[in-house]
Coordinates of C-alpha atoms and ligand atoms in Angstrom, one line a residue:
Chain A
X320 CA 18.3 -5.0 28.5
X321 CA 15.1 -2.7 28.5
X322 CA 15.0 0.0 25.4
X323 CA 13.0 3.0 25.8
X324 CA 11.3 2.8 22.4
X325 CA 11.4 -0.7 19.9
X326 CA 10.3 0.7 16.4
X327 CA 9.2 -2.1 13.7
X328 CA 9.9 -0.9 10.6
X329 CA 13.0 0.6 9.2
X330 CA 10.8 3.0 6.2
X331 CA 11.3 6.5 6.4
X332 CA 9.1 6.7 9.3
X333 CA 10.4 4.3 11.5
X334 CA 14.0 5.9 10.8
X335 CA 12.8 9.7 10.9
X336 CA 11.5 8.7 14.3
X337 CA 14.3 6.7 15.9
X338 CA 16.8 9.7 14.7
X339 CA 14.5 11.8 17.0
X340 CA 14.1 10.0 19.8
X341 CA 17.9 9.0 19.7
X342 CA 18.9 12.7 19.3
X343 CA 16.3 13.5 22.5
X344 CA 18.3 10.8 24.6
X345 CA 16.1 7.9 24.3
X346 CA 17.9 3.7 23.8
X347 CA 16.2 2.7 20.2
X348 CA 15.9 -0.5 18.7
X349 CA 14.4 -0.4 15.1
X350 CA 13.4 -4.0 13.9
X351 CA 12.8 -4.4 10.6
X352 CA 12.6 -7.5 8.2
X353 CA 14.2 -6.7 5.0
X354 CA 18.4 -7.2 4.1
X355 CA 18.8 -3.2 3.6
X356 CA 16.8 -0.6 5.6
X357 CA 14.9 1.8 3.5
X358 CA 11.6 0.2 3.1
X359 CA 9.8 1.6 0.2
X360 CA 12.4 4.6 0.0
X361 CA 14.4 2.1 -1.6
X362 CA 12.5 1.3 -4.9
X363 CA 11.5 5.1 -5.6
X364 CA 13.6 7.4 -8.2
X365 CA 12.0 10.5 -10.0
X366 CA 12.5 14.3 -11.5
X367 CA 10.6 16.3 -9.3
X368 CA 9.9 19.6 -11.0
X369 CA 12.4 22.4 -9.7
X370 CA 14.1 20.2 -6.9
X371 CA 16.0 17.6 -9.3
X372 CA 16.1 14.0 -9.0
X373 CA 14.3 11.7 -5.7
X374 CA 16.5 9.4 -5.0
X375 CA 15.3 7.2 -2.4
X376 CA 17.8 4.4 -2.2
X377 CA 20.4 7.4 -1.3
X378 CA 17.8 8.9 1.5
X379 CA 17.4 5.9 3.0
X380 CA 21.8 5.7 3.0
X381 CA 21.8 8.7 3.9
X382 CA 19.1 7.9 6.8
X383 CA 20.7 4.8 7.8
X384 CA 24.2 6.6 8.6
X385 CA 22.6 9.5 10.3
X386 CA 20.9 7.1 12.5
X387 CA 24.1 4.7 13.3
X388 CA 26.2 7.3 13.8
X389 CA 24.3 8.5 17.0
X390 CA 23.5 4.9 18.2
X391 CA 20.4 3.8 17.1
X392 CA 20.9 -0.1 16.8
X393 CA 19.2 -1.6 13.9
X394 CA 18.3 -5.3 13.8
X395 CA 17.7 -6.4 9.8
X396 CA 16.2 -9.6 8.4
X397 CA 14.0 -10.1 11.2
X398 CA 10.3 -10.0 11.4
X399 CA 8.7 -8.9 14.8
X400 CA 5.4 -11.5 14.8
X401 CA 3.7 -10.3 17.8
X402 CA 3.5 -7.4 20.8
X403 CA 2.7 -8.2 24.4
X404 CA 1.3 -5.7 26.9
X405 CA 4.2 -4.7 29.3
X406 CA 5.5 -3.9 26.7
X407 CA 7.7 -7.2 24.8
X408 CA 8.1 -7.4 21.1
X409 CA 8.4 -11.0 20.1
X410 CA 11.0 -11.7 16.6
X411 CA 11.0 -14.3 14.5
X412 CA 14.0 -16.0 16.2
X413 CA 11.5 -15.9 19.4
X414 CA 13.6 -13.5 20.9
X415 CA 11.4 -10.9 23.2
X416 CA 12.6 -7.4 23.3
X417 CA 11.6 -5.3 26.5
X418 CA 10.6 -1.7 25.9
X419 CA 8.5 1.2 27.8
X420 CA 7.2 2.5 23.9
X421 CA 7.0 0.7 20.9
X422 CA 6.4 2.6 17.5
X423 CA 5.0 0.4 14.7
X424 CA 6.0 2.1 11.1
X425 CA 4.9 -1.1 9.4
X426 CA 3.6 1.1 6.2
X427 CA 1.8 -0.4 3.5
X428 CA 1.2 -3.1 0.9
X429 CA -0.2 -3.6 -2.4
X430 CA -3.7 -4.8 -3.3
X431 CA -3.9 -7.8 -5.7
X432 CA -5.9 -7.5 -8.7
X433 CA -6.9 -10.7 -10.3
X434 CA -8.1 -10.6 -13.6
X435 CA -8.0 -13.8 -15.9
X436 CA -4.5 -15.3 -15.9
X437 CA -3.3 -13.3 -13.5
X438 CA -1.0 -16.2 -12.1
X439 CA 0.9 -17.1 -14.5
X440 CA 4.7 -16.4 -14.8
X441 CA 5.4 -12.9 -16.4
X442 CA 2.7 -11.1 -14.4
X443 CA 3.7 -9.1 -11.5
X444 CA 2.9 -6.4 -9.1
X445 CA 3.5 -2.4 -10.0
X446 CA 5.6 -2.2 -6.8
X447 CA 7.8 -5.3 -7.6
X448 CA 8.3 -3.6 -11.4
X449 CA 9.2 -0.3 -9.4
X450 CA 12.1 -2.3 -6.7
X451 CA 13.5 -4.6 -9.9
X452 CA 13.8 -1.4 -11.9
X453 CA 15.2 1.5 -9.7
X454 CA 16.8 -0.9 -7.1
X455 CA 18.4 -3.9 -8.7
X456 CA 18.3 -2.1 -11.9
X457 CA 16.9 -5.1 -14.0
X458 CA 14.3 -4.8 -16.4
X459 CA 11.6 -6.5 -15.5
X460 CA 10.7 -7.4 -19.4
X461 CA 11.1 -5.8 -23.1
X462 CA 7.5 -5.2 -23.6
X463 CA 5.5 -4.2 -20.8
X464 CA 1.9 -3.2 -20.5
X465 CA 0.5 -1.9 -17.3
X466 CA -3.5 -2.4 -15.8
X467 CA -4.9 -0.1 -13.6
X468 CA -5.1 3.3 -13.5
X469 CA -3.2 5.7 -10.6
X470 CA -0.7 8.0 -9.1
X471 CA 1.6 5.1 -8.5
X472 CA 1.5 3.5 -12.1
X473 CA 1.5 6.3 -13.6
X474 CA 4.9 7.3 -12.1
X475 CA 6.1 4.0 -12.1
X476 CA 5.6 3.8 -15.9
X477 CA 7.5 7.2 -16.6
X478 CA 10.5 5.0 -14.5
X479 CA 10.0 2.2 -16.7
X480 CA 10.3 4.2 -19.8
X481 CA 13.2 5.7 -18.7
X482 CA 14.8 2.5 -18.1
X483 CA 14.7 1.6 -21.6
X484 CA 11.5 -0.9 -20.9
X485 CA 9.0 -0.6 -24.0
X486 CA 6.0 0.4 -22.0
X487 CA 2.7 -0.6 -24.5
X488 CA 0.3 1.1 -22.4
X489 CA -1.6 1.5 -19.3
X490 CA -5.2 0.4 -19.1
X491 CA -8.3 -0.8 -17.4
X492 CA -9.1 -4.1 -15.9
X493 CA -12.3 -6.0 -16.8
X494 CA -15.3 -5.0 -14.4
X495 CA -15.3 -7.6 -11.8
X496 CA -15.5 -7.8 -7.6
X497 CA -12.2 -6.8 -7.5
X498 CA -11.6 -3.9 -10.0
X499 CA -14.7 -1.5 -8.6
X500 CA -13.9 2.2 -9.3
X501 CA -10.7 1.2 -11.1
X502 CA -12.9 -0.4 -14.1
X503 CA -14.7 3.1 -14.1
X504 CA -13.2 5.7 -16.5
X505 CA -15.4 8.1 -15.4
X506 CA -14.3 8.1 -11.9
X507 CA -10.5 7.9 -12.7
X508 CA -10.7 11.1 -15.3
X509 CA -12.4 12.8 -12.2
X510 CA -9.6 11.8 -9.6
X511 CA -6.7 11.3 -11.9
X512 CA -7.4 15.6 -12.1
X513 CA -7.1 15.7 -8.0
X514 CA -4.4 13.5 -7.7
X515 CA -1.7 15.1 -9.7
X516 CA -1.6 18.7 -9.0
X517 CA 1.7 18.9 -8.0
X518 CA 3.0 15.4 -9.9
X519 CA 6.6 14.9 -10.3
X520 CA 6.5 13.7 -14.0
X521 CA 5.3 15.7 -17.0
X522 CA 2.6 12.4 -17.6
X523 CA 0.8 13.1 -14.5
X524 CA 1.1 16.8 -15.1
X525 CA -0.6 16.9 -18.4
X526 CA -3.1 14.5 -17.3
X527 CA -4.0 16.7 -14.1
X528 CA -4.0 20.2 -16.2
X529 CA -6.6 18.6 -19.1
X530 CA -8.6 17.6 -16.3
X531 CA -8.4 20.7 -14.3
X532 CA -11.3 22.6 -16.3
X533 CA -14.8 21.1 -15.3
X534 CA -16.3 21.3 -18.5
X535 CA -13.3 18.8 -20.1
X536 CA -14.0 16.7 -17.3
X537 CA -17.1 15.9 -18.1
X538 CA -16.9 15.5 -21.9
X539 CA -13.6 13.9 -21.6
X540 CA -15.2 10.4 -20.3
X541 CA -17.3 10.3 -22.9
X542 CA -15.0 12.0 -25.7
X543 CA -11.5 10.2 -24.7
X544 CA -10.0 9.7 -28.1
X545 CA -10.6 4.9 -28.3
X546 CA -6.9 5.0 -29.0
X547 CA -5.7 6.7 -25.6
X548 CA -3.7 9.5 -25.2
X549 CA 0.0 10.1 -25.4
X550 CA 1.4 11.2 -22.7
X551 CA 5.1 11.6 -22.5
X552 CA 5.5 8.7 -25.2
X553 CA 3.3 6.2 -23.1
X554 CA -0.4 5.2 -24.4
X555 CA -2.8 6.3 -21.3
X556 CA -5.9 4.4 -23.2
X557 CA -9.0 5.0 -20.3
X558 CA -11.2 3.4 -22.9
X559 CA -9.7 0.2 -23.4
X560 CA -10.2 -3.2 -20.9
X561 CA -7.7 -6.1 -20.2
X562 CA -10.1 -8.6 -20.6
X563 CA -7.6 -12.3 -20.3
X564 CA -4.0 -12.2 -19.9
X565 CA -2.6 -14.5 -22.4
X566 CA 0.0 -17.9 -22.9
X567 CA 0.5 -21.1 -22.4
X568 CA 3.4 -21.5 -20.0
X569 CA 4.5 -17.3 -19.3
X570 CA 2.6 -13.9 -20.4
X571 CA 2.8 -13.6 -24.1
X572 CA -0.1 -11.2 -25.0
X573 CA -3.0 -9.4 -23.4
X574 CA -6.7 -9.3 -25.1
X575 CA -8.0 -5.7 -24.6
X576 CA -11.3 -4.7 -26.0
X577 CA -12.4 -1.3 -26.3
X578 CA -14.8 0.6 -23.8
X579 CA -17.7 2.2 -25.5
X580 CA -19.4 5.6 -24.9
X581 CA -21.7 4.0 -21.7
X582 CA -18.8 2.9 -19.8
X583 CA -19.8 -1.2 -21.9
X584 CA -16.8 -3.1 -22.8
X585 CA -17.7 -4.2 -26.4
X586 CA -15.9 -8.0 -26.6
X587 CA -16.6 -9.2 -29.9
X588 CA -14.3 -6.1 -31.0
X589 CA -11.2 -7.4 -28.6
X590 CA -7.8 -8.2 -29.9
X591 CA -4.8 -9.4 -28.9
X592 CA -1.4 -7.3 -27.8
X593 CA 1.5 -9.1 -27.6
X594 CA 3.9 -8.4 -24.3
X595 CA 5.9 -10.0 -22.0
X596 CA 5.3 -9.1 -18.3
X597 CA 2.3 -7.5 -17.5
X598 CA 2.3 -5.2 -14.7
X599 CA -0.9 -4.9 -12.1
X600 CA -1.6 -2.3 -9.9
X601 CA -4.3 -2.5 -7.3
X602 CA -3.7 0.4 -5.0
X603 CA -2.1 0.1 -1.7
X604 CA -3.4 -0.7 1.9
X605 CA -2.3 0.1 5.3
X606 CA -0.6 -2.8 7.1
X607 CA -1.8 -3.1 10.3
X608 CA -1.9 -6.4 11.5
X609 CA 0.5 -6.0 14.1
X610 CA -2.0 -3.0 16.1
X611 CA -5.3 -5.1 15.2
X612 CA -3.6 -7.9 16.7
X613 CA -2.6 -6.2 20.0
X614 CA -6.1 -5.1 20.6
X615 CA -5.5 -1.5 19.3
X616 CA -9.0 -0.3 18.3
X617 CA -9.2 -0.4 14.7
X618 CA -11.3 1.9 11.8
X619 CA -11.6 1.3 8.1
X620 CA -11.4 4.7 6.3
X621 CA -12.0 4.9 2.6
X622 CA -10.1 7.9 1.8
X623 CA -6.8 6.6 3.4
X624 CA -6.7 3.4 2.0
X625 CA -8.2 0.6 4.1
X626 CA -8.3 -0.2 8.2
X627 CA -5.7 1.6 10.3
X628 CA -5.2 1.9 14.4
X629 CA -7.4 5.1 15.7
X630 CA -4.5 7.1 16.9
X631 CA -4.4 10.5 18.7
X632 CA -3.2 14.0 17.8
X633 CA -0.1 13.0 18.7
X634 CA 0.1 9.5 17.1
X635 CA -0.6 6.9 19.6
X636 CA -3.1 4.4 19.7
X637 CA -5.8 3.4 22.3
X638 CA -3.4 1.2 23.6
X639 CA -1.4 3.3 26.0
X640 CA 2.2 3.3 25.2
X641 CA 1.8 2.0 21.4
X642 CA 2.6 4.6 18.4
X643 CA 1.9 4.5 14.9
X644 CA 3.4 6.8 12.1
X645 CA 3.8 6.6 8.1
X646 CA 1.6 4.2 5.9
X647 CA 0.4 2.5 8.3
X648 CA -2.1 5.4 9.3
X649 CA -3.0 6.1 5.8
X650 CA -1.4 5.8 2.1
X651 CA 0.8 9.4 1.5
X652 CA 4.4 9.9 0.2
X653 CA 7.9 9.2 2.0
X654 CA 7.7 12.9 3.2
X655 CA 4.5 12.7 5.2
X656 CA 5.6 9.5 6.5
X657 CA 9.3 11.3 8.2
X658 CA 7.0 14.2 9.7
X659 CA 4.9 11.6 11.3
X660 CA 7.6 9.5 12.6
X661 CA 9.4 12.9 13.9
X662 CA 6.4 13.4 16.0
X663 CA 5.3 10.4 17.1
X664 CA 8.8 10.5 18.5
X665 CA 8.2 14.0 20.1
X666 CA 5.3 12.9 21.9
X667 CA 7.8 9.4 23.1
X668 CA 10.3 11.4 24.0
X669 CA 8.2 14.1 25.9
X670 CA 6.7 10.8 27.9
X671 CA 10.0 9.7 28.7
X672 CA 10.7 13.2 30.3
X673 CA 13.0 13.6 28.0
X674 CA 12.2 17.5 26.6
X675 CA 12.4 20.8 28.0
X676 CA 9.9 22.3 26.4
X677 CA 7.5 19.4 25.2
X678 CA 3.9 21.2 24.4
X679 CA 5.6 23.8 22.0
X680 CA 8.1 21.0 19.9
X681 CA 4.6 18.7 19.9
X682 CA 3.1 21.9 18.4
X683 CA 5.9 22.4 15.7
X684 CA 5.8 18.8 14.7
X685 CA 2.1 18.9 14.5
X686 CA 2.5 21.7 12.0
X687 CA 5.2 19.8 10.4
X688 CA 3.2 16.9 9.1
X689 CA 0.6 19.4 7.6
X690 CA 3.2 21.2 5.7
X691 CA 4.3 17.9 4.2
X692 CA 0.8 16.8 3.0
X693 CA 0.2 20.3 1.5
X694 CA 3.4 20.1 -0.1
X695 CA 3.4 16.7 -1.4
X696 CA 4.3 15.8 -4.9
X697 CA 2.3 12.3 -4.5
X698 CA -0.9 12.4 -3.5
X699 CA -2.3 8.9 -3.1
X700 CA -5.8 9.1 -1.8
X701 CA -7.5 11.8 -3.0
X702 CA -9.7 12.7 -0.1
X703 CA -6.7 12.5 2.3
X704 CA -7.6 15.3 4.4
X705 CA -10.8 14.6 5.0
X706 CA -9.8 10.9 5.9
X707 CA -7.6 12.9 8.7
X708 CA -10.2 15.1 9.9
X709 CA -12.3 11.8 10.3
X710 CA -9.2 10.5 12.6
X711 CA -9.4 13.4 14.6
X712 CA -13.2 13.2 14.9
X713 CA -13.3 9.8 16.1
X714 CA -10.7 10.2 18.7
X715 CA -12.5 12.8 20.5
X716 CA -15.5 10.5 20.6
X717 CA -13.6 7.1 22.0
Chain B
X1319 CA -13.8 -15.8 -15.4
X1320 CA -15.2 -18.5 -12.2
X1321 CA -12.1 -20.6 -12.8
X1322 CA -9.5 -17.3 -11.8
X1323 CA -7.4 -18.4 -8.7
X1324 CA -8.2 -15.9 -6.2
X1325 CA -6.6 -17.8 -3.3
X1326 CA -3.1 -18.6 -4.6
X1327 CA -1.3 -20.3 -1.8
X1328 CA -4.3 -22.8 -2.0
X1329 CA -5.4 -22.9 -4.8
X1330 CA -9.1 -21.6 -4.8
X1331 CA -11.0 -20.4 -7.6
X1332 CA -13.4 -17.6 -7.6
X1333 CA -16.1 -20.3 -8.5
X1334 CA -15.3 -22.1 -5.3
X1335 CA -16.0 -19.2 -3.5
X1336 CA -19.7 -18.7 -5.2
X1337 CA -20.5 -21.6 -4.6
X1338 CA -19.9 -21.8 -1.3
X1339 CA -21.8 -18.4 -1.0
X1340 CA -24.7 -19.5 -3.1
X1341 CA -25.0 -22.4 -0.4
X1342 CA -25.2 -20.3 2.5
X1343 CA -21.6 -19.2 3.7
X1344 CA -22.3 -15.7 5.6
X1345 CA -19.0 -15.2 7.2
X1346 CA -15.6 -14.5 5.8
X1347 CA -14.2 -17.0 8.5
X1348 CA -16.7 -20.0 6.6
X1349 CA -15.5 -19.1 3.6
X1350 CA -12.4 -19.4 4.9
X1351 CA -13.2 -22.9 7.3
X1352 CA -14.3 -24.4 4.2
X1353 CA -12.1 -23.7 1.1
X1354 CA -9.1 -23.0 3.2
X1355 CA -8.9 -19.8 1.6
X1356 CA -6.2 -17.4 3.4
X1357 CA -5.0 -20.3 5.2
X1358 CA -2.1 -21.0 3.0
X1359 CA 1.9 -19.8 3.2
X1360 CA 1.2 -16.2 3.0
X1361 CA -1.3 -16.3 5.7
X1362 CA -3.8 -14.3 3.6
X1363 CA -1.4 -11.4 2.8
X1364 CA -2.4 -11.8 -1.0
X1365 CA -6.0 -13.0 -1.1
X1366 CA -7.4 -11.9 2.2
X1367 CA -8.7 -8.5 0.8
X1368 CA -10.1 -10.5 -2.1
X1369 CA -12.0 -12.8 0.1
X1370 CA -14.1 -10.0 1.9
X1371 CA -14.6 -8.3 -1.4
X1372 CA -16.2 -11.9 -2.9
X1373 CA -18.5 -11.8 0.3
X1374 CA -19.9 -8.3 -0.3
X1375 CA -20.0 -8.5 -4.1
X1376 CA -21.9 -11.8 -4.5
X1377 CA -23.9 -12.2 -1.0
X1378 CA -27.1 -11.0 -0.6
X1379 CA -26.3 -8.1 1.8
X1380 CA -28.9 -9.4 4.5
X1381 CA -27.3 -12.5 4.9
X1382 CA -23.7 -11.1 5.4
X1383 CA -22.6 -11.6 9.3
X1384 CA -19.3 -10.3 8.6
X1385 CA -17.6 -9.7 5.8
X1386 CA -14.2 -9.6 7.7
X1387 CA -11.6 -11.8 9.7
X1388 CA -9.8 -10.8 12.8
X1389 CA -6.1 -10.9 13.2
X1390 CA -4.2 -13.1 16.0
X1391 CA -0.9 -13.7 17.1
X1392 CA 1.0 -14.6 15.2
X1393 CA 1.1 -12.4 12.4
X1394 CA 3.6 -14.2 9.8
X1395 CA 4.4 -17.4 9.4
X1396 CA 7.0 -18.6 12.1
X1397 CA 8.2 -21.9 13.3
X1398 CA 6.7 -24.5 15.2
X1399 CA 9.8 -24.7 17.3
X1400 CA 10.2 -20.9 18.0
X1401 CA 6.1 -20.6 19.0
X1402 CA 7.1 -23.9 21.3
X1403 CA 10.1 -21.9 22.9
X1404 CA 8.4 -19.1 23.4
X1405 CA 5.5 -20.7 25.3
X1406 CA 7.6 -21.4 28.1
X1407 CA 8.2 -17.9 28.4
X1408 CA 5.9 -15.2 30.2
X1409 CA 5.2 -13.2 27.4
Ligands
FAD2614 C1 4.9 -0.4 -4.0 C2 4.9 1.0 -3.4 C3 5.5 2.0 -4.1 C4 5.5 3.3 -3.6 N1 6.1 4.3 -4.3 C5 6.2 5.6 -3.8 C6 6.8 6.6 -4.5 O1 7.3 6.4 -5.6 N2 6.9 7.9 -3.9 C7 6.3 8.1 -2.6 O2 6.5 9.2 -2.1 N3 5.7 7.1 -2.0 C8 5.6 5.9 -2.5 N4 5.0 4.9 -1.8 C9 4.4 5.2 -0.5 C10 5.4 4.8 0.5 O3 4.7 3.8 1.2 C11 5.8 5.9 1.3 O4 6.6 6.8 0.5 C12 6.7 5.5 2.5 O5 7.7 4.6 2.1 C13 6.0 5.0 3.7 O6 6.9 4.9 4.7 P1 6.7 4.0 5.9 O7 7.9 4.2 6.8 O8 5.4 4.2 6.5 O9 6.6 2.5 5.4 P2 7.6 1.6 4.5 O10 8.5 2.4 3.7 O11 6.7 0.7 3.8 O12 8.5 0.8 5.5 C14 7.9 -0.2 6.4 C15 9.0 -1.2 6.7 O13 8.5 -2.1 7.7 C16 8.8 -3.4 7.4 N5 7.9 -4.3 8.1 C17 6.5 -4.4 8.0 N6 6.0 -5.3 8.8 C18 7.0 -5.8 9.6 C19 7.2 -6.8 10.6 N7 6.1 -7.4 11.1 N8 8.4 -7.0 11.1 C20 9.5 -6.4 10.6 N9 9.4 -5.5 9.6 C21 8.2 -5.2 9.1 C22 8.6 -3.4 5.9 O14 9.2 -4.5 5.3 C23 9.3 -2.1 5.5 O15 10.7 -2.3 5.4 C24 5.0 3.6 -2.3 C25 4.4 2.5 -1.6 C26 4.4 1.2 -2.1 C27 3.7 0.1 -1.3
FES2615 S1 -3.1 -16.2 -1.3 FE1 -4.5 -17.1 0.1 S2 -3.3 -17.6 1.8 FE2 -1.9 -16.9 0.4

C-alpha cells in the first residue's frame, strides 16, 4: 500500500506532525528505530518555573495515544537506511515503503569529546547520564563529575542531584582540537549569560542573572572565585581543566588543574579527584545523514549546531516532496521541535489537497514556531535566530 | 595526549592521525583510506566529527582539499543479505 506521508522519527516532531496530517486526513506511517517512541522526550524531567514539572516520558505517552487513537500506524525498532526518489523509504528489514511525502524528524546527536582516557569504562555521554537517570531511573554512579560547560549539563546536573547522585562538579576540558570554545571560560561566562534567560532550574538562573550586567561579565572571567561557584549545591568551577581521566581498569579519579588569570592551565598545580563515572558533554549536532544522502542540498550553520538540509518557509527541502522538522534543522527544545513538525505537516497536508483554507493555517503555524522559540525555557544555540534568518536568506538565493 | 583513541570502533590514535597529516594527507576521505578511521561498526557516528576537526586543527590550511566526507546509501550498518535482497528490487 501507498501512504501519503512516511515520517522517520517518532521525537516530538515526527509525532506532532503525523497527529496533524492524520487529523487533516492524510495515511501516516512514522518509522522510528527505538523500542518506545518518544525520542529525546523520553530522557528529559525538570521544574520549570510557574508551569510545574516537564515530564517528557509522559508527553511522549501522552503523544503516542493521541496519535494511535486516530490511526497513525507506528513501526518501532526499525531503522529506515535509505530514501529513493519516487518516493520509497528503504528499512532495515529491506522492506520499501511507498509514499507521495516523506518527513524526516531524525533530530540530533551528541558530539564526542575526547580528552585523555576518555574510553575507558565509567565514562559516558551527558545524554546517556540524562536517559539512565530520568528514564530507567538508575544512577548512573555515586560520584559523578561532569566536563563541559552548557545549557544541557547544566540541567542535566540539577537532575542528577536530584536523583540522589553526588555531583563533584562541572568543569572544563583540556584545550585541544576538540574542546575549542568549550576550553574558553571567557566565552562560556559570555554565552552561559544568553543562554539561560528563561532556564528552568534555579542553577542556570543564577548563572544567567550574574552574568546579565556587562560590567560582571567582563571581570567575572578574570575574577571567578579558583574554587567555582555554588550554584544550587553543585560546584560550577569555570577555572578549573580536566586534564586525564584516571584508573587502571574503570574511572576512579579525574586530575584537574587550575586555570590561571590568562585563560593558562597551570599543571604542575594539578591534583587528583576521586569519582566514579565521569560525564562528557560535547554539544549536540543535527543528524542529517538521511537528506545529505538523498541529495538534499546541504549547509553548515554555526549557530544551529552543525550541517542541516536548506529547507523552505514552509519546511521542505530542495528535494521536492521531502520535509524536515525538529533537531534535524537546528539544536532548540521539544517545543520548537512540535511547532515545526505541525507545520511541516500543514504545508503536506495543504499539497495533498487536503485543507480548506491552506495559506491562512500555513500562516498560523508559521507564527506558531516563532512563538515557541521566543518562549523557550532551553535555549541551545545562542545565536539561534540569526542561524534562522540565515535559512531564510539562503533559500531565497537557491 | 597523541596516544587518545579518537577513532574507537578502530582503534586509531590521535597520533595516527598527525602523522598521517604531517606526511601529506589533505582529505578527510585519505585520512579515512588510510587509518580506516570512521570505517568501523558505528560507521563514523562517534569519530566522524572528530576526524574533520583533526584536519583543520593540525593541517596547514592551504593544503586542506576537504575537510569533509560525503554521505551514501546506506546510512547505518545493515546486512549483507538485506542490501543483496534489495538489489533485486527497483528501488
Ligand atoms: C542528549 C539530549 C538531551 C536533550 N535534552 C533536552 C531537554 O532536556 N529539554 C529540551 O527541551 N530539549 C532537549 N534536547 C533537545 C531535543 O533534541 C529536543 O527537545 C527534541 O527532542 C527534538 O525533537 P526531534 O523530534 O527533532 O528529535 P528526537 O527527539 O531526537 O527524535 C528523533 C527520533 O528519530 C530516531 N531516528 C533517527 N534516525 C533514524 C533512522 N535512520 N531510522 C529510524 N529512526 C531514526 C531517533 O532514534 C529518535 O527516536 C536534548 C537533546 C539531546 C540529544
Ligand atoms: S568511532 Fe570511528 S567508526 Fe566508530
Amino acid at each position: 500500500m501507498k501512504f501519503d506521508l512516511v515520517v522517520i522519527g517518532a521525537g516530538p516532531a515526527g509525532i506532532s506532525a503525523a497527529i496533524k496530517a492524520r487529523k487533516n486526513g492524510a495515511h501516516v506511517l512514522i518509522v522510528d528505530e527505538n523500542p518506545v517512541a518518544g525520542g529525546k522526550l523520553l530522557g528529559q524531567l525538570y521544574e520549570v518555573p510557574d508551569k510545574g514539572w516537564w515530564i517528557g516520558q509522559r508527553i511522549a505517552e501522552k503523544l503516542v495515544d493521541q496519535a494511535t487513537s486516530i490511526g497513525v500506524q507506528f513501526l518501532q525498532e526499525t531503522e529506515a537506511w535509505g530514501i529513493f526518489p519516487g518516493w520509497k523509504v528503504v528499512l532495515e528489514n529491506s522492506e520499501t515503503i511507498d509514499t507521495s511525502y516523506v518527513l524526516i524528524a531524525t533530530g540530533a546527536a551528541e558530539k564526542a569529546l575526547p580528552i585523555p582516557g576518555w574510553t575507558k569504562p565509567g565514562v559516558i555521554a551527558i545524554g546517556a547520564a540524562q536517559v539512565l537517570t530520568n528514564y530507567h531511573r538508575v544512577k548512573p554512579g555515586k560520584r559523578v563529575a561532569i566536563i563541559g560547560v552548557d545549557p544541557l549539563s547544566l540541567s542535566i546536573a540539577q537532575e542528577l542531584q536530584l536523583a540522589g547522585v553526588e555531583v563533584v562538579g562541572i568543569y572544563l576540558p583540556p584545550i585541544n582540537p576538540f574542546s575549542q570554545e568549550k576550553a574558553d571560560p571567557h566565552y562560556l561566562l559570555t554565552n552561559l549569560a544568553k543562554m539561560s534567560h528563561l532556564a528552568p532550574n534555579q542553577l542556570l538562573k543564577t548563572a544567567g542573572k550574574m552574568l546579565h550586567n556587562p560590567f560582571v561579565k567582563k571581570l567575572a572571567a578574570k575574577w571567578y572565585p579558583a574554587n567555582g561557584l555554588k550554584i544550587g549545591n553543585i560546584p560550577l568551577y569555570l577555572r578549573k581543566r580536566v586534564m586525564e581521566i584516571g584508573g587502571e581498569t574503570e574511572v576512579d579519579h579525574i586530575r584537574v588543574a587550575p586555570i590561571n588569570r590568562n585563560g593558562g592551565t597551570v599543571l604542575d598545580d594539578s591534583i587528583p579527584v576521586e569519582v566514579d563515572c565521569v560525564c562528557l558533554s560535547g554539544g549536540l549536532y543535527p543528524l542529517s545523514e538521511l537528506a545529505g544522502s538523498v541529495g538534499c542540498k546541504m549547509v553548515t550553520i554555526k549557530e544551529l549546531g552543525g550541517t542541516i538540509p536548506l529547507y523552505s518557509p514552509e519546511m521542505e527541502t530542495t528535494q521536492s516532496g521531502l520535509f524536515v522538522a525538529g533537531n534535524i534543522t537546528g539544536i532548540e527544545g521539544a517545543k520548537v521541535a512540535m511547532a515545526q513538525g505541525n507545520l511541516a505537516a500543514t504545508a503536506i497536508s495543504s499539497r495533498l489537497g487536503l485543507l480548506e483554507n491552506p495559506s491562512s493555517a500555513l500562516e498560523q503555524a508559521i507564527s506558531e514556531v516563532e512563538k515557541e522559540r521566543k518562549n523557550a525555557i532551553l535555549t541551545f544555540m545562542p545565536q539561534v535566530e540569526e542561524g534562522r534568518e540565515k535559512v531564510t536568506t539562503m533559500w531565497k538565493t537557491t | 595526549m597523541n596516544d587518545m583513541i579518537i577513532c574507537r570502533c578502530e582503534d586509531v590514535t590521535l597520533g595516527e592521525l598527525i602523522s598521517h597529516i604531517e606526511n601529506g594527507s589533505q582529505t578527510v576521505k585519505s585520512l579515512k583510506l588510510q587509518t580506516r578511521a570512521g570505517m568501523g561498526i558505528c560507521q563514523g557516528r562517534t569519530c566522524r566529527v572528530l576526524v574533520e576537526q583533526v584536519m583543520t586543527y593540525y593541517a596547514d590550511e592551504s593544503n586542506i582539499i576537504s575537510s569533509s566526507v560525503g554521505t551514501n546509501f546506506p546510512i547505518r550498518p545493515i546486512r549483507l543479505a538485506e542490501l543483496a535482497q534489495n538489489g533485486k528490487g527497483d528501488p
